[in-house]
Short mmCIF file of C-alpha atoms in Angstrom, two decimals:
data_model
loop_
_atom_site.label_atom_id
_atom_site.label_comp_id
_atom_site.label_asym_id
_atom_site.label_seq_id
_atom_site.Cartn_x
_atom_site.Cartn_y
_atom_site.Cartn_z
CA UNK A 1 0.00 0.00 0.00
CA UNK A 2 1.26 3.53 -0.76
CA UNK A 3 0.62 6.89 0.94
CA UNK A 4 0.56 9.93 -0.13
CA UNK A 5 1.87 12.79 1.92
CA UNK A 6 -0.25 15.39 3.15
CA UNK A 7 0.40 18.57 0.77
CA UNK A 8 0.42 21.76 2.47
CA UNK A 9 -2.17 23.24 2.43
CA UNK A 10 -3.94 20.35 4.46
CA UNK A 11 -5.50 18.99 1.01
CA UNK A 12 -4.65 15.06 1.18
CA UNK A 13 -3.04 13.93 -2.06
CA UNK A 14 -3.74 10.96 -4.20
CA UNK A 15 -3.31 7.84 -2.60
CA UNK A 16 -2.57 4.44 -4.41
CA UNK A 17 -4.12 1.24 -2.46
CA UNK A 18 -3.80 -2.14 -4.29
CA UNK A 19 -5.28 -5.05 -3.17
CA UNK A 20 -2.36 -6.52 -0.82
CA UNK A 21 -2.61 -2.84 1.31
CA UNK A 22 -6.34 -3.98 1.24
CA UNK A 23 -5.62 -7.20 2.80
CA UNK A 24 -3.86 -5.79 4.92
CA UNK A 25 -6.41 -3.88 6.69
CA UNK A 26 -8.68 -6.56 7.25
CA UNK A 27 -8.39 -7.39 10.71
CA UNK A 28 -9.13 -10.65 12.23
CA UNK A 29 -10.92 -10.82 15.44
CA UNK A 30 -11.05 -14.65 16.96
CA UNK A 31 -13.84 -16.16 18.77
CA UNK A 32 -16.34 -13.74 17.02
CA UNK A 33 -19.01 -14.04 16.76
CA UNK A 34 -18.62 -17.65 18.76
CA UNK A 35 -15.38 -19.23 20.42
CA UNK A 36 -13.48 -20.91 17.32
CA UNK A 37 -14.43 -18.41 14.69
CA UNK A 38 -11.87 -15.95 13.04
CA UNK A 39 -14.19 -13.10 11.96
CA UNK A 40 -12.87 -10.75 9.21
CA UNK A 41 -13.44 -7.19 10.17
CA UNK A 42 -13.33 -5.17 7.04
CA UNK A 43 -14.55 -2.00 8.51
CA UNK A 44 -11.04 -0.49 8.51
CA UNK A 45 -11.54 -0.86 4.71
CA UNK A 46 -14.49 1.41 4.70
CA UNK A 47 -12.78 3.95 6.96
CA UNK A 48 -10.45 4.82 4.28
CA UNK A 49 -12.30 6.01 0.90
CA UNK A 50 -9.48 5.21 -1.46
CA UNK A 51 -9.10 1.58 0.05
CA UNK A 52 -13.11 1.53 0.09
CA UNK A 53 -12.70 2.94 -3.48
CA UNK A 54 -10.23 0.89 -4.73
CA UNK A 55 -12.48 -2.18 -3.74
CA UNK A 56 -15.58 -0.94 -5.76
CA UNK A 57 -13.42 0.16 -8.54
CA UNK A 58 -11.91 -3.59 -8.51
CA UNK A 59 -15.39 -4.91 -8.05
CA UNK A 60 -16.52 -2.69 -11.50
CA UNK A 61 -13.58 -4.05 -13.48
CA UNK A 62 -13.82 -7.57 -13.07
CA UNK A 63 -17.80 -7.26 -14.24
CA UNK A 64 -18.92 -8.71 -17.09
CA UNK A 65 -20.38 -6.11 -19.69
CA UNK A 66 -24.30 -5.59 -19.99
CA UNK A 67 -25.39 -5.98 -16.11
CA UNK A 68 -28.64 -5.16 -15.64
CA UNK A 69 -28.98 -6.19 -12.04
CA UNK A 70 -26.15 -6.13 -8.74
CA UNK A 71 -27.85 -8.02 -6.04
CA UNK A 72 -26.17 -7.12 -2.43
CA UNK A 73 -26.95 -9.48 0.26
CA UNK A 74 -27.60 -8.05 3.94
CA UNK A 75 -26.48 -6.34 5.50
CA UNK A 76 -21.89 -6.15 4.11
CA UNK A 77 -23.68 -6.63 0.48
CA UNK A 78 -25.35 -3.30 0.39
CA UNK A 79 -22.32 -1.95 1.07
CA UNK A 80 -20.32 -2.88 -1.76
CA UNK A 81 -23.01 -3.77 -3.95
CA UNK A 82 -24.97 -0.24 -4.03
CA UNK A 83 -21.69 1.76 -5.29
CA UNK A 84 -20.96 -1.38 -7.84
CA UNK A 85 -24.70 -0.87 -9.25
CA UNK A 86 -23.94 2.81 -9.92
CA UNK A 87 -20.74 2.28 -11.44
CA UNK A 88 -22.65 -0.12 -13.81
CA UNK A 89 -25.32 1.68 -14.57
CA UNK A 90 -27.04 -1.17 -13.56
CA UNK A 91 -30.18 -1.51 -10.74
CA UNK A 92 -29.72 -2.56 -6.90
CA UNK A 93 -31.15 -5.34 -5.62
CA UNK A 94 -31.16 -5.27 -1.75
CA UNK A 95 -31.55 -9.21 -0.46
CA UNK A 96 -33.08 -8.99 2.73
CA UNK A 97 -33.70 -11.51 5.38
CA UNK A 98 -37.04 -12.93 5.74
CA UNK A 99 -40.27 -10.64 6.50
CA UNK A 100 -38.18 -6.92 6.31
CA UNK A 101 -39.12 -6.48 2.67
CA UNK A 102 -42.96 -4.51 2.24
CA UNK A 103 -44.07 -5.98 -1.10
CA UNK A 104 -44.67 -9.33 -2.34
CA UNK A 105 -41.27 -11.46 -2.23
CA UNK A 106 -40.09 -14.71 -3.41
CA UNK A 107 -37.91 -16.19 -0.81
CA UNK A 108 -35.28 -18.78 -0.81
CA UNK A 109 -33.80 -20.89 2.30
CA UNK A 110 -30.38 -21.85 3.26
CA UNK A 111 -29.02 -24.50 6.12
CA UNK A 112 -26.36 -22.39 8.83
CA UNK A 113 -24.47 -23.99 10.75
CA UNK A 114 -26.90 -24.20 13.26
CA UNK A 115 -30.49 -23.67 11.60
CA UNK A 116 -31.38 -21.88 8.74
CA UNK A 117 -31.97 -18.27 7.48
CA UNK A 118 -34.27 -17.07 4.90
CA UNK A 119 -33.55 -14.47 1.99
CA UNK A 120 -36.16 -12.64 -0.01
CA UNK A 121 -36.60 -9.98 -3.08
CA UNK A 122 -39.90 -8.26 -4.48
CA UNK A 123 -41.42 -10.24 -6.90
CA UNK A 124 -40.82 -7.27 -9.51
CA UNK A 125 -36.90 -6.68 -8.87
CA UNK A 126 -35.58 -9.05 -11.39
CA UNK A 127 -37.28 -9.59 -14.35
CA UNK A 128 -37.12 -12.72 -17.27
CA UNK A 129 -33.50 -12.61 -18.99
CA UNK A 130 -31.80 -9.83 -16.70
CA UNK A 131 -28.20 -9.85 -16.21
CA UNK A 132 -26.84 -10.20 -12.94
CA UNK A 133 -24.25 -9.81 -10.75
CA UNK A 134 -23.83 -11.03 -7.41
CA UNK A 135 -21.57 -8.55 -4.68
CA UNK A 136 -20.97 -9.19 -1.46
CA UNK A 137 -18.21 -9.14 1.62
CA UNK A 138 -17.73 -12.42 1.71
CA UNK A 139 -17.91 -16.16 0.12
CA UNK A 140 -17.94 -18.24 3.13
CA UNK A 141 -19.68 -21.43 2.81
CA UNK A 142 -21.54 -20.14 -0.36
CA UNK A 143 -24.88 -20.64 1.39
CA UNK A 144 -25.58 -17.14 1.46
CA UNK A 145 -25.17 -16.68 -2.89
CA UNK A 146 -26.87 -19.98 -3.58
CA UNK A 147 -29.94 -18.99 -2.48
CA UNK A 148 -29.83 -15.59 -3.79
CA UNK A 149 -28.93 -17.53 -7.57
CA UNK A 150 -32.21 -19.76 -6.41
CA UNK A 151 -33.56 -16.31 -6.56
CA UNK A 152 -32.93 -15.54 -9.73
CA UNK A 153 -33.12 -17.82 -11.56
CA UNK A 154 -37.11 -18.20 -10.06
CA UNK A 155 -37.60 -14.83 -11.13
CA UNK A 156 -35.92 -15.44 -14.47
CA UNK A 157 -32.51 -13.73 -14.26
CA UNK A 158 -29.89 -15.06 -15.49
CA UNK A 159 -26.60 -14.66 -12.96
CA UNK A 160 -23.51 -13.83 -14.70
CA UNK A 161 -20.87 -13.50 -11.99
CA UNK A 162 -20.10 -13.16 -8.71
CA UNK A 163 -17.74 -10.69 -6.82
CA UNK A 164 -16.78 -10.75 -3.39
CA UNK A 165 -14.10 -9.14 -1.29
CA UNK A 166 -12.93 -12.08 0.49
CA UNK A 167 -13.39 -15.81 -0.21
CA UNK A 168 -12.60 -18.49 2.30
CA UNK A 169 -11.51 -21.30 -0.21
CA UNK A 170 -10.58 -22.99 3.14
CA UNK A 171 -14.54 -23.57 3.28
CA UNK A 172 -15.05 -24.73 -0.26
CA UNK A 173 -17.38 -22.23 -1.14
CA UNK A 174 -17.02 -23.07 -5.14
CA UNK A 175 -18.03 -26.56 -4.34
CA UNK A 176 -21.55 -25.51 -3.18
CA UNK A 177 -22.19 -23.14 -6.33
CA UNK A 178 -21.17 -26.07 -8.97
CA UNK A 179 -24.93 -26.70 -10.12
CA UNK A 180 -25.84 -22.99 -9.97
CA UNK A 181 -24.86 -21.74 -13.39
CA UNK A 182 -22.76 -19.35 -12.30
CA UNK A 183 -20.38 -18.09 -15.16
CA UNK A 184 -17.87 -16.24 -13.19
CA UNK A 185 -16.55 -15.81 -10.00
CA UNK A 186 -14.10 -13.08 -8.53
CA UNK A 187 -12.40 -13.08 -5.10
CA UNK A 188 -10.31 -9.80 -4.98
CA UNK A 189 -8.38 -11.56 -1.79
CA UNK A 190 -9.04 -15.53 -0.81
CA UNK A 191 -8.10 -17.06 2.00
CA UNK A 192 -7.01 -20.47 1.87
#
């Protein structure tokens, strides 16, 4: 990662993050949210606009041309996936847990670890032969995209890629999206 020094008149200059000085801000916090877990804390990304920048800019270039749709899962996917949308041109897609959405949904369940969780759209937010693309934090066990490709494909999207910040390969994530039609799929740092 490089910095740029403060000119001065106070104004900061250009700074230059790549995607090892992102890394590199990701903190890890064990036993979070349980004892045994290594959670990934990426809010020191966001502090920083050019690192927060430099993530949606990297999310932007690896998309395929011609999205239509960027569907961010909740909550770390309407983070990255809102600014990705604009960049695109394209319309957000907020994927929200069960019963917060105020329209008619279609809804799609997952196994956890320990139970299941439920993700839902409106029934109008993708429509037959929209492009989309799939942004989130995090590939983990690939639960969380499955069910949001069940998604649309029901509503008759097609899903073109998905971009995350982080991928746990040590999870075999991949192996759980096989049968999902998923064309492409970008980690911008994995974990293995």
């Amino acid at each position: 990662m490089t910095f740029g020094p403060v000119a001065p008149s106070g104004v900061r200059q250009t700074r230059v993050v790549t995607i090892d000085g992102i890394a590199a801000l990701i903190q890890d916090v064990p036993d979070f949210p349980k004892p045994g877990v290594t959670f990934k804390d990426i809010t020191p990304v966001l502090a920083r606009p050019d690192a927060f920048q430099a993530v949606v800019d990297a999310m932007v270039a690896s998309a395929p041309e011609g999205i239509d749709v960027v569907c961010g899962m909740e909550a770390r996917g309407f983070i990255f996936g809102a600014p990705v949308a604009l960049a695109l041109g394209a319309s957000f897609v907020p994927v929200r847990k069960s019963g917060k959405l105020p329209r008619d949904t279609v809804e799609s369940t997952y196994d956890l670890e320990y139970g299941t969780q439920t993700l839902a759209v409106h029934t109008d937010a993708i429509r037959a032969g929209d492009r989309v693309l799939i942004v989130d934090d995090v590939l983990a066990t690939g639960g969380t995209v499955a069910a949001t490709a069940d998604l649309v494909h029901r509503l008759g999207g097609s899903l073109v890629a998905v971009t995350v910040l982080m991928e746990l390969a040590f999870l075999a994530p991949r192996e759980r999206l096989e049968w999902r039609d998923v064309d492409l799929i970008t980690s911008l740092i994995t974990y293995d």
